[in-house]
Structure formats: C-alpha cells, structure tokens
Amino acid sequence: MGLLQLLVVAVLASERRVAGAAEVFGNSSEGLIEFSVGKFRYFELNRPFPEEAVLHDISSNVTFLIFQIHSQYQNTTVSFSPTLLSNASETGTASGLVFILRPEQSTCTWYLGTSGVEPVQNMAILLSYSERDPIPGGCNLEFDLDIDPNIYLEYNFFETTIKFAPANLGYARGVDPPPCDAGMDQDSRWRLQYDVYQYFLPENDLTEEMLLKHLQRMVSVPQVKANALKVVTLTANDKTSVSFSSLPGQGVIYNVIVWDPFLNTSAAYVPAHTYACSFEAGEGSCASLELFFIGFIIMGFFFYILITRLTPIKYDVHLILTAVAGSVGGMFLVAVWWRFGILSICMLCVGLVLGFLISSVTFFTPLGNLKIFHDDGVFWVTFSCIAILIPVVFMGCLRILNILTCGVIGSYSVVLAVGSYLSTSLSYITLNVLKRALNKDFHRAFTNVPFQTNDFIILAVWGMLAVSGITLQIRRERGRPFFPPHPYKLWKQERERRVTNILDPSYHIPPLRERLYGRLTQIKELFQKEQPAGERTPLLL
C-alpha cells in the first residue's frame, strides 16, 4: 500500500509540473515580468508604457528566440527598447519579435505595453530554436522589422487575407546571416517551403477565454500540425499571401510553418486570429408561395449583385431594393403562370434554382478549393453547367423536378432561418457564391469553414425536412393529374359554362350595373328614417 501511495503522489506531482509548464498567471503591476521558454504566461497590461520583461538562463544551444503576445481585440506593443521605434517594435493583437542571440548571451530583455485606456488581458510565450531551424521573417523586405515573424491579417465582408515575410536559413551564434537574394540554388533560402494552416474556434463563442485557450494549440510546430488544417503549401517562388473566405462572427486562427526540406527542420510564425467583425465598431459588429418564392429568389439574387456592383448605396438600401425587386420577380412569375400557363418556363426557373443549390453544394466541398477553380472562367462555366444540367435531366418528369425543388429548397430555407439565430456554416453554401459574384478578387480565397456540432445537427434537420417533405408530396399527389390547368383557363371555362347553362343559378344573375345599383339602394335605405307602422285617423267629435 505504501508503494501505491508513492506512485499516486508521483503522478500528481508530474501532472502539476505539466500544468505549470503550460500556463503561468501573473500581473504586470509588479514592474517586471519573468518568462521561461515554452511556458504560457497570462498577465494584464496597463498604461503607461512600458513594462519590462526578462528571460534568464538561456541554453547555449539556442540560436534565436521568438516572443509572441496575444490579446482578443485590444492592441499591445512589444519592443526591443523602452523607446518605441518603428523598426524595433510591433503593435497589434498578435505581435512577435525574433531575438538573434549573441555568443555567450544567457539573458534577454524586452518591453511590453498598451496605449489603450482599458487594461488588456494578454497571453504570451517564448519559443526557442537552434541554428538548424529556419528563421521566420528572416528575409523581410516589405514590413518595418528587420526580421519579422508576424502574420499580417486584413479582412472585409468577402475575404480575409494573410501576408507574411519570407524566411531565411538558420545560422549559428556570432555568424553572419545567409544572404537572402544571392542565389536561387538549394544552398539558399529558396529551398524553403511554407505550409499555411487554418484553425476554427468553437462556433458562436466570442469569449476571450476561449480564444486564448485555443491559441495555445497554434504556437509551436507540433501543436499546429496536430490541431490545424493545412490549406496550401507555398514555395519560395510563390507570393507570401493567401486569401480565405470571410466568416463574420466565426473565430479563426491562422499560422504558417516554414520547412527546410534539406535539414528537415521547421519553425512557426506568430499566429494571427480574426472574427471578421469588430468588437467596437457599430457597423460590422460581432454582437448582429412556391412560384412567388422561386421568382423572388431568382430576381432578388441577380438584382442584389447588379446594384451592389454598380451603385455605392448603403447596405440597408440594398436589402430594401432587393426585397422590392424579388417581390416584383415573384409576382411576374405567378402572373405568367396565371395568364398563359407556360409550364416549361415556370419549371425551367424551378429547375435552375435547384441546380444553383446543387452546384453551390458541389463547390462548398473541398472540390471548390482546387487550384483550377481559382480561375473565374473555369469556375463560372463549371458552375453554370452543373446548374443547367438539373432542369435538362428532369425535363421529362417535371412533377418530380417540382417536388424535389420544393423539398430541398424549402428545407434549406429553414436552415438559413435557423442560421440567423444560431451559428452555422451551412449558410455559406450559397453565400460563398454570392461573394464571388460581387468581389472580383474572391477567386483567390480559400473557402474553408468550420464543421462543428451545430452544423451536424442542422445538416441532419435539413436532411429530415427534405426527405419528409418530398415523401409527403409524392403521397399526396399520387393519382392526381401532373399539373392542373392554369387559373386563367379555369376562370374562362367557368364563365362560358355559366353563360350557356340556363339551369345554373348563376345564369340568372343580373348584369353588373343592376347589381351595383341594387347595392347602392340597400346602402341608402340604411340612412333613411323608419316610418311608423299602423293607421292614424283624427278623432271626430
């Protein structure tokens, strides 16, 4: 029993050491923040700048260090010196510096601060690398820092773009760095490759704690490879910029791993995160009948694209005009069926809407991220062919086409409605196509989205609604004619029947003028004073 107790104590002690290595909590008010390599540190920064940070006992086999500090949306600054210089400091929600160590150097000092009025909660970590590891941002020519390991992120409604500086080969302490552009052979930095990774935060969770917790999975090379999705691999000849589809309200973390295939070594850049929305601005804030329906979708979709690309009017006005145009399109399609009953045109519109959704689903899969479909011409031709193929295939069985469209499109409308209140990625099935039609640069964006618990539930609901709707319609329409005559034809037949059939009571209905005159007479009588009943004869005396 004594041996068992010792084993339990040893296990608990080891777990405590692991937890301590993962997270250390503190506050910058003490004036000095001490760091250890590989340990996450939580602390709060207050004005004024700066607070001093220090690392002691650096191992001799470490050639360079990468320090990184993260906050949710408030900017913090990390600097090599107390005086802020553009080429010696970095400011943002994800900021990092590379420390190239001198021979015999065992202590490293830097400075942290914030210019915001409110205190900022931060998480920071130091990572060490050897002389064989490539140096992220070691060949920077675009940004301010001499060596820049940061990922620069920009977003709008359509796309999120990340940029980073090229890396350089590693080198020992006290040795001059390899030249960045002296040659393009296998002994230069041109042999390096860059793997771009994407990591989705839990849906509908915008808390600071959740972000800082999951950022721990995206800072070092083994963690990034184990937890994130590799989107693309770039060579040194490629442009160090990658675009993704924006997902407003969805937290996403991006990182880049530079790999040296000759030495089989790698290093990670400083990860960047975004929600594609603002925690402070008011606009873009993180806190926000069958034929008629078909006509509304078609007209509204194309009119929205038209006015968005050709006019600078506000978003709210866009929605109003789109609703008006969609209503006009819906009423027009209903009117065409009511008056002329042209079945082929109506079913063509129905089939095109179903084809549009099926084509959108096709490109929502990893197939849409293939390099060949980054060309707009190839994408739109393929997309249109898939969309047109659906009505062509079903032109011989129009009733089945109509039932399928009602079941699939109607159930997807429920998905969109649920998506307005509950976070789901399924709304991007059609939204990505709309973005590509509106933005000429969206073709370069990777359209990955998270697929989490909410999405599986809503996907199951979509499937059940579609299957049950289709089954119910098939059972209800069994034994009935494929399509009834259009309403104008029925009205005309009914009118002729009434004119020729003298046994029909409606045959003896007076003309419209007499009926109106009789109705006016009845209304006039309502306002006349009622005459007293009975005889009144004066009494004779």
Coordinates of C-alpha atoms in Angstrom, one line a residue, residues 66-497:
I66 CA 10.6 34.1 -30.9
F67 CA 8.5 36.0 -28.4
Q68 CA 4.8 36.4 -29.1
I69 CA 1.9 38.2 -27.2
H70 CA -1.8 37.8 -27.9
S71 CA -5.0 39.7 -26.9
Q72 CA -8.5 39.4 -28.2
Y73 CA -9.1 42.7 -29.9
Q74 CA -7.1 45.4 -28.0
N75 CA -3.7 46.3 -29.3
T76 CA -0.5 45.7 -27.3
T77 CA 3.1 46.6 -28.2
V78 CA 6.3 44.7 -27.8
S79 CA 9.6 46.5 -28.3
F80 CA 13.3 45.8 -28.1
S81 CA 13.8 49.1 -26.1
P82 CA 11.9 51.4 -23.9
T83 CA 11.8 53.9 -26.7
L84 CA 9.4 53.0 -29.4
L85 CA 10.9 52.8 -32.9
S86 CA 9.1 51.6 -36.0
N87 CA 11.9 49.1 -36.9
A88 CA 12.2 47.8 -33.3
S89 CA 8.7 47.3 -32.1
E90 CA 5.4 45.6 -33.2
T91 CA 1.9 46.6 -32.2
G92 CA -1.3 44.5 -32.7
T93 CA -3.5 41.8 -31.2
A94 CA -0.8 39.2 -32.2
S95 CA 2.7 40.7 -32.0
G96 CA 6.1 39.0 -32.1
L97 CA 9.8 39.6 -32.1
V98 CA 12.8 37.5 -33.1
F99 CA 15.8 37.7 -30.8
I100 CA 19.0 36.7 -32.5
L101 CA 21.3 35.7 -29.6
R102 CA 24.9 36.8 -29.4
P103 CA 27.7 34.4 -28.4
E104 CA 27.6 33.7 -24.6
Q105 CA 24.3 35.6 -24.2
S106 CA 22.1 34.0 -21.5
T107 CA 19.7 36.8 -20.6
C108 CA 17.2 38.6 -22.9
T109 CA 15.2 41.7 -22.1
W110 CA 12.3 43.4 -23.9
Y111 CA 9.4 45.8 -23.1
L112 CA 5.6 45.4 -23.2
G113 CA 2.8 47.9 -23.1
T114 CA -0.5 49.2 -24.4
S115 CA -1.8 52.6 -25.5
G116 CA -5.4 51.8 -24.7
V117 CA -7.4 53.3 -21.8
E118 CA -8.7 49.9 -20.6
P119 CA -6.5 47.2 -19.2
V120 CA -5.7 44.4 -21.6
Q121 CA -5.6 40.7 -20.8
N122 CA -2.8 39.0 -22.6
M123 CA -1.2 35.6 -23.1
A124 CA 2.5 35.4 -24.1
I125 CA 5.1 32.7 -24.7
L126 CA 8.7 32.4 -25.7
L127 CA 9.9 29.6 -28.1
S128 CA 13.5 28.7 -28.7
Y129 CA 15.1 27.4 -31.9
S130 CA 18.5 26.1 -32.9
E131 CA 20.9 27.0 -35.7
R132 CA 19.5 24.4 -38.0
D133 CA 16.0 25.8 -37.8
P134 CA 14.8 28.3 -40.5
I135 CA 14.1 31.9 -39.2
P136 CA 10.6 33.1 -39.8
G137 CA 10.6 36.5 -41.5
G138 CA 14.4 36.4 -41.8
C139 CA 14.3 37.9 -45.3
N140 CA 11.8 40.6 -44.7
L141 CA 11.7 43.4 -47.3
E142 CA 8.1 44.6 -47.0
F143 CA 7.4 45.3 -43.3
D144 CA 9.2 47.5 -40.8
L145 CA 11.0 45.0 -38.6
D146 CA 14.4 43.7 -39.8
I147 CA 13.3 40.2 -39.0
D148 CA 9.5 39.9 -38.9
P149 CA 7.9 36.7 -37.8
N150 CA 4.4 38.2 -37.7
I151 CA 1.4 37.3 -39.9
Y152 CA -0.4 40.4 -41.1
L153 CA -4.2 40.0 -41.5
E154 CA -6.8 42.1 -43.3
Y155 CA -10.4 41.3 -43.8
N156 CA -13.6 42.7 -45.3
F157 CA -17.1 41.2 -45.9
F158 CA -15.8 39.0 -48.7
E159 CA -12.4 37.7 -47.9
T160 CA -9.7 37.5 -45.3
T161 CA -6.1 37.9 -46.5
I162 CA -2.9 37.0 -44.6
K163 CA 0.6 38.2 -45.5
F164 CA 4.0 37.3 -44.1
A165 CA 7.6 37.9 -44.8
P166 CA 9.8 35.2 -46.4
A167 CA 12.1 33.2 -44.0
N168 CA 15.8 32.7 -44.1
L169 CA 18.1 29.7 -43.4
G170 CA 19.2 29.3 -39.8
Y171 CA 22.8 30.0 -38.7
A172 CA 24.9 29.8 -35.5
R173 CA 25.5 32.5 -33.0
G174 CA 28.0 35.1 -34.0
V175 CA 27.8 34.2 -37.7
D176 CA 26.6 36.5 -40.4
P177 CA 23.2 35.5 -41.7
P178 CA 23.0 33.8 -45.2
P179 CA 22.2 36.4 -47.9
C180 CA 18.6 36.4 -49.0
D181 CA 19.0 37.1 -52.7
A182 CA 22.5 35.9 -53.5
G183 CA 21.2 32.9 -55.5
M184 CA 18.4 30.5 -56.1
D185 CA 20.1 27.2 -55.6
Q186 CA 19.5 24.5 -52.9
D187 CA 22.0 26.2 -50.6
S188 CA 19.9 29.3 -50.3
R189 CA 16.6 30.3 -48.7
W190 CA 14.8 29.5 -52.0
R191 CA 14.6 25.8 -50.9
L192 CA 12.3 26.7 -48.0
Q193 CA 8.6 25.8 -48.2
Y194 CA 5.7 27.4 -46.3
D195 CA 2.7 25.4 -45.0
V196 CA -0.4 27.6 -44.3
Y197 CA -2.7 26.3 -41.6
Q198 CA -6.2 27.2 -40.5
Y199 CA -7.9 26.5 -37.2
F200 CA -11.5 27.2 -36.3
L201 CA -12.6 28.2 -32.9
P202 CA -15.9 26.8 -31.5
E203 CA -18.9 28.3 -33.2
N204 CA -20.9 31.1 -31.6
D205 CA -18.2 31.6 -28.9
L206 CA -16.6 35.0 -28.9
T207 CA -15.2 34.9 -25.3
E208 CA -11.7 36.0 -24.6
E209 CA -11.0 32.8 -22.5
M210 CA -11.9 30.6 -25.4
L211 CA -9.6 32.4 -27.8
L212 CA -6.6 32.4 -25.5
K213 CA -7.1 28.8 -24.7
H214 CA -7.2 27.7 -28.3
L215 CA -4.2 29.9 -29.3
Q216 CA -2.1 27.6 -27.2
R217 CA -2.7 24.9 -29.9
M218 CA -1.3 27.2 -32.7
V219 CA 2.0 28.5 -31.5
S220 CA 4.6 25.6 -31.9
V221 CA 5.2 23.4 -34.9
P222 CA 4.0 20.1 -33.3
Q223 CA 0.8 21.7 -32.0
V224 CA -0.1 23.3 -35.3
K225 CA 0.4 20.1 -37.2
A226 CA -1.7 18.1 -34.7
N227 CA -4.6 20.5 -34.4
A228 CA -5.0 22.7 -37.5
L229 CA -5.9 22.1 -41.2
K230 CA -3.2 22.6 -43.7
V231 CA -4.7 24.6 -46.5
V232 CA -1.9 25.1 -49.0
T233 CA 1.9 24.8 -49.4
L234 CA 3.8 27.7 -50.9
T235 CA 7.3 27.6 -52.3
A236 CA 9.8 30.4 -52.2
N237 CA 8.7 31.4 -55.7
D238 CA 5.1 31.9 -54.7
K239 CA 3.7 35.2 -53.3
T240 CA 3.6 35.1 -49.5
S241 CA -0.1 36.0 -49.4
V242 CA -3.1 33.7 -49.0
S243 CA -6.8 34.7 -49.1
F244 CA -9.7 32.9 -47.4
S245 CA -13.5 33.4 -47.4
S246 CA -14.5 35.7 -44.5
L247 CA -16.8 34.2 -41.9
P248 CA -18.2 37.0 -39.8
G249 CA -18.6 36.1 -36.2
Q250 CA -16.6 32.9 -36.6
G251 CA -13.2 32.9 -34.8
V252 CA -10.3 31.6 -37.0
I253 CA -6.6 31.3 -36.2
Y254 CA -4.0 31.2 -39.0
N255 CA -0.4 30.2 -38.8
V256 CA 2.5 29.4 -41.2
I257 CA 5.2 26.8 -40.7
V258 CA 8.4 27.3 -42.7
W259 CA 10.1 24.0 -43.5
D260 CA 13.6 23.3 -44.6
P261 CA 13.4 20.1 -46.7
F262 CA 17.2 19.7 -46.8
L263 CA 17.7 19.6 -43.0
N264 CA 14.1 18.5 -42.2
T265 CA 13.7 21.3 -39.7
S266 CA 10.9 23.8 -39.3
A267 CA 9.7 26.8 -37.3
A268 CA 6.4 28.5 -36.8
Y269 CA 5.4 32.1 -37.4
V270 CA 3.4 34.1 -34.8
P271 CA -0.3 33.0 -35.3
A272 CA -2.9 35.6 -36.2
H273 CA -6.6 35.5 -35.4
T274 CA -9.8 37.2 -36.6
Y275 CA -13.6 37.1 -36.2
A276 CA -14.1 39.1 -39.5
C277 CA -16.0 41.6 -37.4
S278 CA -15.4 44.4 -34.9
F279 CA -15.8 44.2 -31.2
E280 CA -16.0 48.0 -31.0
A281 CA -17.5 49.5 -34.3
G282 CA -21.2 49.8 -34.7
E283 CA -21.3 48.7 -38.3
G284 CA -19.9 45.2 -38.9
S285 CA -20.1 44.4 -35.2
C286 CA -19.7 40.9 -33.8
A287 CA -22.7 41.5 -31.5
S288 CA -25.8 41.1 -35.0
L289 CA -45.9 30.9 -52.1
E290 CA -44.0 28.4 -54.3
L291 CA -43.7 30.2 -57.7
F292 CA -43.6 33.5 -55.9
F293 CA -40.7 32.1 -53.8
I294 CA -38.8 30.9 -56.8
G295 CA -39.3 34.2 -58.7
F296 CA -38.2 36.1 -55.6
I297 CA -35.0 34.1 -55.3
I298 CA -34.0 34.5 -59.0
M299 CA -34.9 38.2 -59.3
G300 CA -33.6 39.1 -55.8
F301 CA -30.3 37.3 -56.4
F302 CA -29.4 38.9 -59.7
F303 CA -30.7 42.4 -58.7
Y304 CA -28.6 42.3 -55.5
I305 CA -25.5 41.5 -57.5
L306 CA -26.3 44.2 -60.0
I307 CA -26.9 47.1 -57.6
T308 CA -24.0 46.1 -55.3
R309 CA -21.5 46.2 -58.2
L310 CA -22.9 49.3 -60.0
T311 CA -24.0 51.6 -57.2
P312 CA -22.4 52.8 -53.9
I313 CA -25.7 52.9 -51.9
K314 CA -25.8 51.6 -48.3
Y315 CA -26.3 48.1 -47.2
D316 CA -29.8 48.7 -45.8
V317 CA -30.9 50.3 -49.0
H318 CA -29.6 47.3 -50.9
L319 CA -31.8 45.0 -48.8
I320 CA -34.9 47.1 -49.3
L321 CA -34.4 47.3 -53.1
T322 CA -33.6 43.6 -53.3
A323 CA -36.8 42.8 -51.4
V324 CA -38.8 45.0 -53.8
A325 CA -37.1 43.5 -56.9
G326 CA -37.6 40.0 -55.6
S327 CA -41.3 40.7 -54.9
V328 CA -41.7 42.0 -58.5
G329 CA -40.0 38.9 -59.9
G330 CA -42.2 36.6 -57.8
M331 CA -45.4 38.4 -58.9
F332 CA -44.3 38.3 -62.5
L333 CA -43.7 34.6 -62.5
V334 CA -47.0 34.0 -60.8
A335 CA -48.7 36.2 -63.4
V336 CA -47.1 34.3 -66.3
W337 CA -48.4 31.0 -64.9
W338 CA -51.9 32.5 -64.1
R339 CA -52.4 34.0 -67.5
F340 CA -50.5 31.9 -70.0
G341 CA -49.8 28.6 -68.1
I342 CA -46.5 28.1 -69.9
L343 CA -45.3 25.1 -67.9
S344 CA -41.8 24.8 -69.5
I345 CA -40.8 28.4 -68.5
C346 CA -42.0 28.0 -64.9
M347 CA -40.4 24.6 -64.4
L348 CA -37.1 25.9 -66.0
C349 CA -37.0 28.6 -63.3
V350 CA -37.8 25.9 -60.7
G351 CA -35.0 23.6 -62.0
L352 CA -32.5 26.4 -62.2
V353 CA -33.0 27.2 -58.5
L354 CA -32.4 23.6 -57.6
G355 CA -29.4 23.4 -59.9
F356 CA -28.0 26.5 -58.3
L357 CA -28.2 25.0 -54.9
I358 CA -26.7 21.7 -56.0
S359 CA -23.9 23.5 -57.8
S360 CA -23.2 25.6 -54.7
V361 CA -23.1 22.4 -52.6
T362 CA -20.6 20.9 -55.0
F363 CA -18.2 23.9 -54.7
F364 CA -18.8 24.0 -50.9
T365 CA -16.9 20.7 -50.7
P366 CA -13.0 20.6 -50.9
L367 CA -13.5 20.4 -54.7
G368 CA -14.1 24.2 -54.6
N369 CA -10.6 24.8 -53.3
L370 CA -8.8 23.1 -56.2
K371 CA -6.4 25.4 -57.9
I372 CA -8.1 25.0 -61.3
F373 CA -11.3 26.6 -59.9
H374 CA -9.4 29.7 -58.8
D375 CA -9.8 30.8 -62.4
D376 CA -13.0 32.7 -62.7
G377 CA -13.7 31.5 -66.2
V378 CA -13.3 27.8 -65.3
F379 CA -15.4 28.3 -62.1
W380 CA -18.4 30.0 -63.7
V381 CA -18.5 27.7 -66.7
T382 CA -18.4 24.6 -64.5
F383 CA -20.9 26.2 -62.0
S384 CA -23.3 27.1 -64.8
C385 CA -23.1 23.7 -66.5
I386 CA -24.0 21.9 -63.2
A387 CA -26.9 24.3 -62.6
I388 CA -28.3 23.9 -66.1
L389 CA -27.8 20.2 -66.1
I390 CA -30.5 19.7 -63.4
P391 CA -33.5 21.1 -65.4
V392 CA -32.2 19.4 -68.5
V393 CA -32.2 16.0 -66.8
F394 CA -35.6 16.4 -65.3
M395 CA -37.4 18.0 -68.3
G396 CA -39.0 14.6 -69.0
C397 CA -40.5 14.4 -65.5
L398 CA -41.5 17.9 -64.4
R399 CA -43.6 16.9 -61.5
I400 CA -40.6 15.1 -59.9
L401 CA -38.5 18.2 -60.5
N402 CA -41.1 20.4 -58.8
I403 CA -41.4 18.1 -55.8
L404 CA -37.6 17.8 -55.4
T405 CA -37.2 21.6 -55.6
C406 CA -39.9 22.3 -53.1
G407 CA -38.5 19.7 -50.6
V408 CA -34.8 20.7 -50.9
I409 CA -35.1 24.5 -51.3
G410 CA -37.8 24.7 -48.7
S411 CA -35.8 22.8 -46.2
Y412 CA -32.7 24.8 -46.9
S413 CA -34.7 28.0 -46.3
V414 CA -35.3 26.6 -42.8
V415 CA -31.5 26.2 -42.4
L416 CA -31.0 29.8 -43.4
A417 CA -33.6 31.0 -41.0
V418 CA -32.0 29.0 -38.2
G419 CA -28.6 30.4 -39.2
S420 CA -29.9 33.9 -38.4
Y421 CA -30.1 33.0 -34.7
L422 CA -27.7 30.0 -34.3
S423 CA -24.2 30.0 -35.8
T424 CA -23.9 27.5 -38.7
S425 CA -21.6 27.1 -41.6
L426 CA -24.3 25.8 -43.9
S427 CA -25.4 29.3 -44.8
Y428 CA -22.0 29.8 -46.6
I429 CA -23.1 27.2 -49.2
T430 CA -24.8 30.0 -51.2
L431 CA -23.1 33.0 -49.6
N432 CA -19.7 32.0 -51.0
V433 CA -21.2 32.0 -54.5
L434 CA -22.7 35.5 -53.9
K435 CA -19.4 36.8 -52.6
R436 CA -17.6 35.5 -55.7
A437 CA -20.1 37.2 -57.9
L438 CA -19.7 40.5 -56.1
N439 CA -16.0 40.6 -55.5
K440 CA -13.5 40.3 -58.4
D441 CA -10.7 39.2 -56.1
F442 CA -12.6 36.5 -54.2
H443 CA -11.4 33.8 -56.6
R444 CA -8.1 33.6 -54.8
A445 CA -9.8 33.0 -51.4
F446 CA -9.9 29.5 -49.8
T447 CA -13.5 28.8 -48.8
N448 CA -12.9 26.6 -45.8
V449 CA -15.5 26.8 -43.0
P450 CA -15.7 25.0 -39.6
F451 CA -18.0 22.0 -39.4
Q452 CA -18.9 21.5 -35.8
T453 CA -21.7 20.3 -33.6
N454 CA -24.3 22.9 -34.7
D455 CA -23.6 22.1 -38.3
F456 CA -24.1 18.3 -37.9
I457 CA -27.4 18.9 -36.1
I458 CA -28.7 21.4 -38.6
L459 CA -27.5 19.2 -41.5
A460 CA -29.5 16.3 -40.0
V461 CA -32.5 18.6 -39.7
W462 CA -32.1 19.7 -43.3
G463 CA -32.0 16.1 -44.5
M464 CA -35.0 15.0 -42.4
L465 CA -37.1 18.0 -43.6
A466 CA -36.1 17.4 -47.2
V467 CA -36.9 13.7 -47.1
S468 CA -40.2 14.1 -45.2
G469 CA -41.3 17.0 -47.5
I470 CA -40.6 15.1 -50.7
T471 CA -42.3 11.9 -49.3
L472 CA -45.4 13.8 -48.2
Q473 CA -45.7 15.5 -51.6
I474 CA -45.3 12.2 -53.5
R475 CA -48.0 10.5 -51.4
R476 CA -50.4 13.5 -51.7
E477 CA -50.0 13.8 -55.5
R478 CA -50.5 10.1 -56.2
G479 CA -53.4 9.6 -58.6
R480 CA -53.8 13.3 -59.4
P481 CA -53.0 15.0 -62.7
F482 CA -49.4 16.0 -63.2
F483 CA -50.3 19.7 -63.3
P484 CA -53.7 21.4 -63.1
P485 CA -54.8 23.9 -65.8
H486 CA -53.6 27.4 -65.2
P487 CA -56.1 29.7 -63.3
Y488 CA -57.0 31.9 -66.3
K489 CA -58.1 28.9 -68.3
L490 CA -60.2 27.6 -65.4
W491 CA -61.8 31.1 -65.0
K492 CA -62.6 31.3 -68.7
Q493 CA -64.2 27.8 -68.7
E494 CA -66.3 28.7 -65.7
R495 CA -67.5 31.9 -67.3
E496 CA -68.6 30.1 -70.5
R497 CA -70.3 27.4 -68.5

